[in-house]
Tab-separated table of C-alpha atoms in Angstrom:
chain	number	residue	atom	x	y	z
A	1270	UNK	CA	-4.135	-26.471	-79.468
A	1271	UNK	CA	-7.105	-25.860	-77.231
A	1272	UNK	CA	-7.988	-29.550	-76.969
A	1273	UNK	CA	-4.363	-30.318	-76.031
A	1274	UNK	CA	-4.518	-27.779	-73.203
A	1275	UNK	CA	-7.806	-29.258	-72.004
A	1276	UNK	CA	-6.354	-32.759	-72.212
A	1277	UNK	CA	-3.375	-31.697	-70.116
A	1278	UNK	CA	-5.649	-29.932	-67.623
A	1279	UNK	CA	-7.874	-33.008	-67.219
A	1280	UNK	CA	-4.781	-35.156	-66.920
A	1281	UNK	CA	-3.396	-32.993	-64.137
A	1282	UNK	CA	-6.769	-33.060	-62.357
A	1283	UNK	CA	-6.856	-36.860	-62.586
A	1284	UNK	CA	-3.296	-37.100	-61.297
A	1285	UNK	CA	-4.203	-34.814	-58.384
A	1286	UNK	CA	-7.214	-36.971	-57.536
A	1287	UNK	CA	-5.102	-40.122	-57.652
A	1288	UNK	CA	-2.439	-38.471	-55.500
A	1289	UNK	CA	-5.043	-37.342	-52.990
A	1290	UNK	CA	-6.568	-40.810	-52.959
A	1291	UNK	CA	-3.173	-42.401	-52.372
A	1292	UNK	CA	-2.339	-39.903	-49.624
A	1293	UNK	CA	-5.720	-40.458	-48.011
A	1294	UNK	CA	-5.113	-44.200	-48.018
A	1295	UNK	CA	-1.609	-43.713	-46.615
A	1296	UNK	CA	-2.867	-41.552	-43.750
A	1297	UNK	CA	-5.607	-44.003	-42.748
A	1298	UNK	CA	-4.678	-45.715	-39.436
A	1299	UNK	CA	-4.047	-49.441	-39.687
A	1300	UNK	CA	-6.620	-51.746	-38.046
A	1301	UNK	CA	-3.920	-54.260	-37.131
A	1302	UNK	CA	-0.225	-54.043	-36.386
A	1303	UNK	CA	1.605	-52.820	-39.473
A	1304	UNK	CA	5.228	-53.711	-38.792
A	1305	UNK	CA	6.766	-51.652	-41.629
A	1306	UNK	CA	4.902	-48.572	-40.397
A	1307	UNK	CA	5.827	-49.266	-36.771
A	1308	UNK	CA	9.486	-49.758	-37.618
A	1309	UNK	CA	9.509	-46.608	-39.739
A	1310	UNK	CA	7.983	-44.655	-36.853
A	1311	UNK	CA	10.542	-45.958	-34.334
A	1312	UNK	CA	13.500	-45.260	-36.627
A	1313	UNK	CA	12.180	-41.812	-37.584
A	1314	UNK	CA	11.506	-40.784	-33.984
A	1315	UNK	CA	14.931	-41.989	-32.836
A	1316	UNK	CA	16.648	-40.190	-35.713
A	1317	UNK	CA	14.697	-36.949	-35.262
A	1318	UNK	CA	15.221	-36.977	-31.504
A	1319	UNK	CA	18.955	-37.552	-31.858
A	1320	UNK	CA	19.376	-34.905	-34.544
A	1321	UNK	CA	17.323	-32.403	-32.511
A	1322	UNK	CA	19.438	-32.919	-29.388
A	1323	UNK	CA	22.693	-32.700	-31.344
A	1324	UNK	CA	21.469	-29.516	-33.038
A	1325	UNK	CA	20.474	-28.007	-29.696
A	1326	UNK	CA	23.840	-28.905	-28.236
A	1327	UNK	CA	25.726	-27.242	-31.090
A	1328	UNK	CA	23.471	-24.305	-31.979
A	1329	UNK	CA	22.218	-23.339	-28.528
A	1330	UNK	CA	24.347	-24.652	-25.673
A	1331	UNK	CA	27.671	-24.233	-27.484
A	1332	UNK	CA	27.335	-20.444	-27.119
A	1333	UNK	CA	27.447	-20.683	-23.315
A	1334	UNK	CA	30.092	-22.039	-20.890
A	1335	UNK	CA	29.795	-25.671	-19.814
A	1336	UNK	CA	29.707	-26.645	-16.154
A	1337	UNK	CA	29.413	-29.601	-13.848
A	1338	UNK	CA	25.896	-30.965	-13.589
A	1339	UNK	CA	23.848	-28.706	-11.305
A	1340	UNK	CA	20.224	-27.912	-10.487
A	1341	UNK	CA	18.359	-24.627	-10.626
A	1342	UNK	CA	15.261	-23.440	-8.776
A	1343	UNK	CA	13.447	-21.280	-11.331
A	1344	UNK	CA	9.887	-21.949	-10.172
A	1345	UNK	CA	9.198	-18.276	-9.422
A	1346	UNK	CA	10.339	-16.981	-12.821
A	1347	UNK	CA	8.159	-15.520	-15.606
A	1348	UNK	CA	5.021	-15.880	-13.446
A	1349	UNK	CA	5.193	-19.625	-14.305
A	1350	UNK	CA	4.543	-19.051	-18.009
A	1351	UNK	CA	7.663	-21.070	-18.863
A	1352	UNK	CA	6.345	-23.970	-16.791
A	1353	UNK	CA	3.073	-23.963	-18.719
A	1354	UNK	CA	5.175	-24.101	-21.879
A	1355	UNK	CA	6.678	-27.341	-20.588
A	1356	UNK	CA	3.224	-28.748	-19.766
A	1357	UNK	CA	1.991	-27.852	-23.245
A	1358	UNK	CA	5.046	-29.301	-25.033
A	1359	UNK	CA	4.925	-32.584	-23.102
A	1360	UNK	CA	1.183	-32.911	-23.723
A	1361	UNK	CA	1.380	-32.239	-27.456
A	1362	UNK	CA	4.466	-34.399	-28.078
A	1363	UNK	CA	2.840	-37.255	-26.169
A	1364	UNK	CA	-0.368	-36.843	-28.136
A	1365	UNK	CA	1.525	-36.916	-31.445
A	1366	UNK	CA	3.581	-39.911	-30.331
A	1367	UNK	CA	0.474	-41.905	-29.452
A	1368	UNK	CA	-1.359	-40.933	-32.640
A	1369	UNK	CA	1.534	-41.987	-34.850
A	1370	UNK	CA	1.671	-45.377	-33.163
A	1371	UNK	CA	-2.100	-45.660	-33.579
A	1372	UNK	CA	-1.539	-45.037	-37.307
A	1373	UNK	CA	0.838	-48.015	-37.204
A	1374	UNK	CA	-1.786	-50.284	-35.652
A	1375	UNK	CA	0.050	-50.580	-32.332
A	1376	UNK	CA	-2.016	-51.660	-29.321
A	1377	UNK	CA	-3.590	-48.994	-27.110
A	1378	UNK	CA	-1.349	-49.930	-24.192
A	1379	UNK	CA	1.821	-49.540	-26.257
A	1380	UNK	CA	0.533	-46.262	-27.702
A	1381	UNK	CA	0.403	-44.812	-24.202
A	1382	UNK	CA	3.577	-46.433	-22.872
A	1383	UNK	CA	5.839	-45.622	-25.819
A	1384	UNK	CA	3.983	-42.784	-27.553
A	1385	UNK	CA	2.300	-40.909	-24.724
A	1386	UNK	CA	5.605	-40.554	-22.889
A	1387	UNK	CA	7.478	-39.207	-25.930
A	1388	UNK	CA	7.319	-35.619	-24.693
A	1389	UNK	CA	8.503	-36.483	-21.193
A	1390	UNK	CA	11.410	-38.529	-22.547
A	1391	UNK	CA	12.600	-35.903	-25.024
A	1392	UNK	CA	12.207	-32.976	-22.622
A	1393	UNK	CA	14.085	-34.883	-19.911
A	1394	UNK	CA	17.039	-35.169	-22.289
A	1395	UNK	CA	16.852	-31.411	-22.912
A	1396	UNK	CA	16.742	-30.817	-19.153
A	1397	UNK	CA	19.925	-32.854	-18.715
A	1398	UNK	CA	21.631	-30.607	-21.279
A	1399	UNK	CA	20.460	-27.633	-19.206
A	1400	UNK	CA	22.081	-29.240	-16.181
A	1401	UNK	CA	25.504	-29.151	-17.828
A	1402	UNK	CA	25.156	-25.520	-18.982
A	1403	UNK	CA	26.478	-22.724	-16.762
A	1404	UNK	CA	23.714	-20.428	-18.048
A	1405	UNK	CA	20.885	-22.685	-16.889
A	1406	UNK	CA	20.552	-25.799	-14.762
A	1407	UNK	CA	18.480	-28.933	-14.291
A	1408	UNK	CA	15.082	-27.763	-13.043
A	1409	UNK	CA	12.877	-30.042	-10.965
A	1410	UNK	CA	10.067	-27.576	-11.622
A	1411	UNK	CA	10.448	-28.174	-15.363
A	1412	UNK	CA	10.419	-31.912	-14.766
A	1413	UNK	CA	7.200	-31.635	-12.747
A	1414	UNK	CA	5.647	-29.612	-15.574
A	1415	UNK	CA	6.755	-32.225	-18.131
A	1416	UNK	CA	5.152	-34.937	-16.000
A	1417	UNK	CA	1.939	-32.892	-15.697
A	1418	UNK	CA	1.642	-32.542	-19.471
A	1419	UNK	CA	2.259	-36.242	-20.003
A	1420	UNK	CA	-0.204	-37.104	-17.247
A	1421	UNK	CA	-2.866	-34.842	-18.763
A	1422	UNK	CA	-2.766	-36.831	-21.993
A	1423	UNK	CA	-2.331	-40.368	-20.643
A	1424	UNK	CA	-4.731	-39.832	-17.731
A	1425	UNK	CA	-7.600	-38.888	-20.021
A	1426	UNK	CA	-6.968	-41.855	-22.294
A	1427	UNK	CA	-7.077	-44.198	-19.307
A	1428	UNK	CA	-10.123	-42.514	-17.740
A	1429	UNK	CA	-12.247	-41.684	-20.789
A	1430	UNK	CA	-10.485	-43.232	-23.801
A	1431	UNK	CA	-10.562	-39.771	-25.410
A	1432	UNK	CA	-9.249	-36.245	-24.930
A	1433	UNK	CA	-12.097	-34.286	-23.416
A	1434	UNK	CA	-9.721	-31.548	-22.230
A	1435	UNK	CA	-7.214	-30.319	-24.786
A	1436	UNK	CA	-4.268	-28.055	-24.040
A	1437	UNK	CA	-3.896	-25.254	-26.578
A	1438	UNK	CA	-1.785	-22.196	-27.299
A	1439	UNK	CA	-2.389	-18.703	-28.630
A	1440	UNK	CA	-0.132	-15.716	-29.207
A	1441	UNK	CA	-0.262	-11.997	-29.920
A	1442	UNK	CA	2.617	-9.554	-30.330
A	1443	UNK	CA	3.359	-7.160	-27.461
A	1444	UNK	CA	5.350	-4.015	-26.765
A	1445	UNK	CA	7.757	-5.835	-24.468
A	1446	UNK	CA	9.791	-7.759	-27.026
A	1447	UNK	CA	11.129	-4.559	-28.582
A	1448	UNK	CA	12.354	-3.460	-25.155
A	1449	UNK	CA	14.431	-6.600	-24.723
A	1450	UNK	CA	14.737	-8.434	-28.067
A	1451	UNK	CA	17.749	-10.479	-26.926
A	1452	UNK	CA	15.580	-12.239	-24.336
A	1453	UNK	CA	12.039	-11.958	-25.694
A	1454	UNK	CA	12.744	-12.358	-29.404
A	1455	UNK	CA	13.529	-10.213	-32.410
A	1456	UNK	CA	10.792	-10.548	-35.012
A	1457	UNK	CA	7.560	-12.534	-35.071
A	1458	UNK	CA	9.144	-15.985	-35.434
A	1459	UNK	CA	11.305	-15.528	-32.320
A	1460	UNK	CA	8.666	-13.679	-30.309
A	1461	UNK	CA	6.189	-16.511	-30.950
A	1462	UNK	CA	8.495	-18.777	-28.939
A	1463	UNK	CA	10.194	-16.389	-26.510
A	1464	UNK	CA	7.844	-13.559	-25.562
A	1465	UNK	CA	5.921	-14.896	-22.574
A	1466	UNK	CA	3.942	-11.632	-22.452
A	1467	UNK	CA	2.078	-12.525	-25.634
A	1468	UNK	CA	1.483	-16.201	-24.911
A	1469	UNK	CA	-1.694	-17.714	-23.512
A	1470	UNK	CA	-2.100	-21.360	-22.553
A	1471	UNK	CA	-5.592	-22.842	-22.556
A	1472	UNK	CA	-7.434	-25.837	-21.194
A	1473	UNK	CA	-10.175	-26.378	-23.763
A	1474	UNK	CA	-13.121	-28.461	-22.500
A	1475	UNK	CA	-15.311	-30.273	-25.014
A	1476	UNK	CA	-18.840	-29.796	-23.683
A	1477	UNK	CA	-20.555	-32.630	-25.576
A	1478	UNK	CA	-18.076	-35.217	-24.297
A	1479	UNK	CA	-19.251	-34.497	-20.734
A	1480	UNK	CA	-22.925	-34.532	-21.767
A	1481	UNK	CA	-23.117	-37.345	-24.300
A	1482	UNK	CA	-26.907	-37.274	-24.719
A	1483	UNK	CA	-27.191	-33.508	-25.172
A	1484	UNK	CA	-27.819	-31.721	-28.471
A	1485	UNK	CA	-24.751	-29.543	-28.030
A	1486	UNK	CA	-22.600	-29.643	-31.198
A	1487	UNK	CA	-19.793	-32.151	-30.755
A	1488	UNK	CA	-17.134	-29.613	-31.739
A	1489	UNK	CA	-17.997	-26.729	-29.366
A	1490	UNK	CA	-15.556	-26.147	-26.496
A	1491	UNK	CA	-15.266	-23.787	-23.550
A	1492	UNK	CA	-11.686	-22.716	-22.896
A	1493	UNK	CA	-9.998	-21.346	-19.787
A	1494	UNK	CA	-6.733	-19.520	-20.375
A	1495	UNK	CA	-3.802	-18.183	-18.393
A	1496	UNK	CA	-1.346	-15.513	-19.468
A	1497	UNK	CA	0.828	-12.781	-17.990
A	1498	UNK	CA	2.393	-9.515	-19.101
A	1499	UNK	CA	4.717	-6.756	-17.959
A	1500	UNK	CA	7.679	-9.153	-17.773
A	1501	UNK	CA	11.104	-8.089	-19.019
A	1502	UNK	CA	13.087	-10.380	-16.729
A	1503	UNK	CA	12.458	-13.717	-15.073
A	1504	UNK	CA	12.011	-12.619	-11.471
A	1505	UNK	CA	11.483	-8.859	-11.470
A	1506	UNK	CA	15.244	-8.331	-11.128
A	1507	UNK	CA	17.281	-5.564	-12.735
A	1508	UNK	CA	19.906	-6.200	-15.422
A	1509	UNK	CA	22.683	-3.612	-15.578
A	1510	UNK	CA	20.408	-1.244	-13.619
A	1511	UNK	CA	17.714	-1.599	-16.268
A	1512	UNK	CA	14.102	-2.891	-16.178
A	1513	UNK	CA	13.385	-1.483	-12.716
A	1514	UNK	CA	9.721	-0.566	-13.245
A	1515	UNK	CA	8.088	-3.783	-14.385
A	1516	UNK	CA	4.346	-4.084	-13.855
A	1517	UNK	CA	3.910	-7.850	-13.819
A	1518	UNK	CA	0.282	-8.969	-14.032
A	1519	UNK	CA	-1.351	-12.397	-14.179
A	1520	UNK	CA	-4.279	-12.752	-16.587
A	1521	UNK	CA	-7.126	-15.271	-16.628
A	1522	UNK	CA	-9.446	-15.814	-19.593
A	1523	UNK	CA	-12.724	-17.503	-20.525
A	1524	UNK	CA	-13.602	-18.031	-24.187
A	1525	UNK	CA	-15.210	-20.361	-26.680
A	1526	UNK	CA	-13.162	-22.719	-28.836
A	1527	UNK	CA	-13.531	-25.399	-31.507
A	1528	UNK	CA	-12.286	-28.976	-31.246
A	1529	UNK	CA	-11.281	-29.487	-34.868
A	1530	UNK	CA	-10.719	-33.220	-34.363
A	1531	UNK	CA	-14.457	-33.682	-33.701
A	1532	UNK	CA	-15.558	-32.225	-37.036
A	1533	UNK	CA	-16.907	-35.192	-38.969
A	1534	UNK	CA	-15.151	-36.036	-42.243
A	1535	UNK	CA	-14.199	-39.202	-44.104
A	1536	UNK	CA	-11.028	-37.601	-45.425
A	1537	UNK	CA	-7.931	-38.724	-43.544
A	1538	UNK	CA	-6.098	-35.794	-45.115
A	1539	UNK	CA	-8.500	-33.358	-43.448
A	1540	UNK	CA	-8.382	-35.335	-40.207
A	1541	UNK	CA	-4.603	-34.974	-40.170
A	1542	UNK	CA	-4.808	-31.239	-40.923
A	1543	UNK	CA	-7.417	-30.757	-38.193
A	1544	UNK	CA	-5.288	-32.748	-35.752
A	1545	UNK	CA	-2.256	-30.518	-36.416
A	1546	UNK	CA	-4.140	-27.220	-36.110
A	1547	UNK	CA	-6.027	-28.372	-33.013
A	1548	UNK	CA	-2.913	-27.434	-31.037
A	1549	UNK	CA	-3.849	-23.749	-31.531
A	1550	UNK	CA	-6.739	-21.993	-29.782
A	1551	UNK	CA	-9.259	-20.676	-32.330
A	1552	UNK	CA	-9.631	-16.871	-31.989
A	1553	UNK	CA	-12.945	-15.964	-30.339
A	1554	UNK	CA	-14.299	-13.196	-28.121
A	1555	UNK	CA	-12.905	-13.593	-24.599
A	1556	UNK	CA	-13.441	-12.278	-21.097
A	1557	UNK	CA	-10.262	-11.430	-19.171
A	1558	UNK	CA	-9.784	-10.998	-15.443
A	1559	UNK	CA	-6.684	-9.585	-13.822
A	1560	UNK	CA	-5.976	-8.024	-10.433
A	1561	UNK	CA	-5.027	-4.640	-11.894
A	1562	UNK	CA	-7.887	-3.915	-14.296
A	1563	UNK	CA	-10.596	-6.285	-13.113
A	1564	UNK	CA	-12.766	-7.626	-15.939
A	1565	UNK	CA	-12.075	-6.752	-19.584
A	1566	UNK	CA	-13.748	-7.949	-22.771
A	1567	UNK	CA	-11.928	-8.699	-26.024
A	1568	UNK	CA	-13.858	-8.720	-29.305
A	1569	UNK	CA	-11.408	-11.243	-30.756
A	1570	UNK	CA	-8.573	-12.610	-28.668
A	1571	UNK	CA	-5.448	-14.300	-30.029
């Protein structure tokens, strides 16, 4: 009986190794144009984009009255945290779009033209839906933020052929969500997306990429972050005579970070995992500056 168990165990280990080997081979970018991969990417992106917009239209916008197409000036709201969310989303979607086309062996030019603009294209469609919703409106400020995120990715590829400056995100829970859960989220999953008070957006600079001949580790970054807190409404307004005493404060941060994509490995599985998690700022000690409290130090900042 024991030898049967061992045989099964070794068999499962072999199967796992084969599966990992096959997955590693699958994830390896193609050196030349791989038409089946390219076609699969195009069809998948079109399908996912369409399904996402239809789902948004039914699950989100359907709960609010429709209107004629109109614009909205919301540039002063949420101390611009929502605008940084647009920059981040456009940057990351464009980065993913280009990387997937690179996996398909598509030329660098087409990666940037069709992949790097993925975020801008998708978020423009979402903005149009906003324009037909009475609750919101088409925001030129959002469009400018979408363009900035797309430009941050494509501009670096054109200038340096690499991402020396990566946009990242971090989050910690705050006291504000419980005071207005309908707007700022009810529970961690919603707060992660909705509570601007707990969000920080970072520009993470890879030091070695600017000093190629230095002995600085290739994966060490210095990150500059922006956040804000004390916000229960968009523009310090009251809602049903509530939220009158908001103490809205901008916050600026300096911290260290890690560029996971620059950690050397031959495993395309690990490279893919690192690429996914490189969207998140690695927790490190941080120095904060804000107008109310001056300089503060955080042992570990999320």
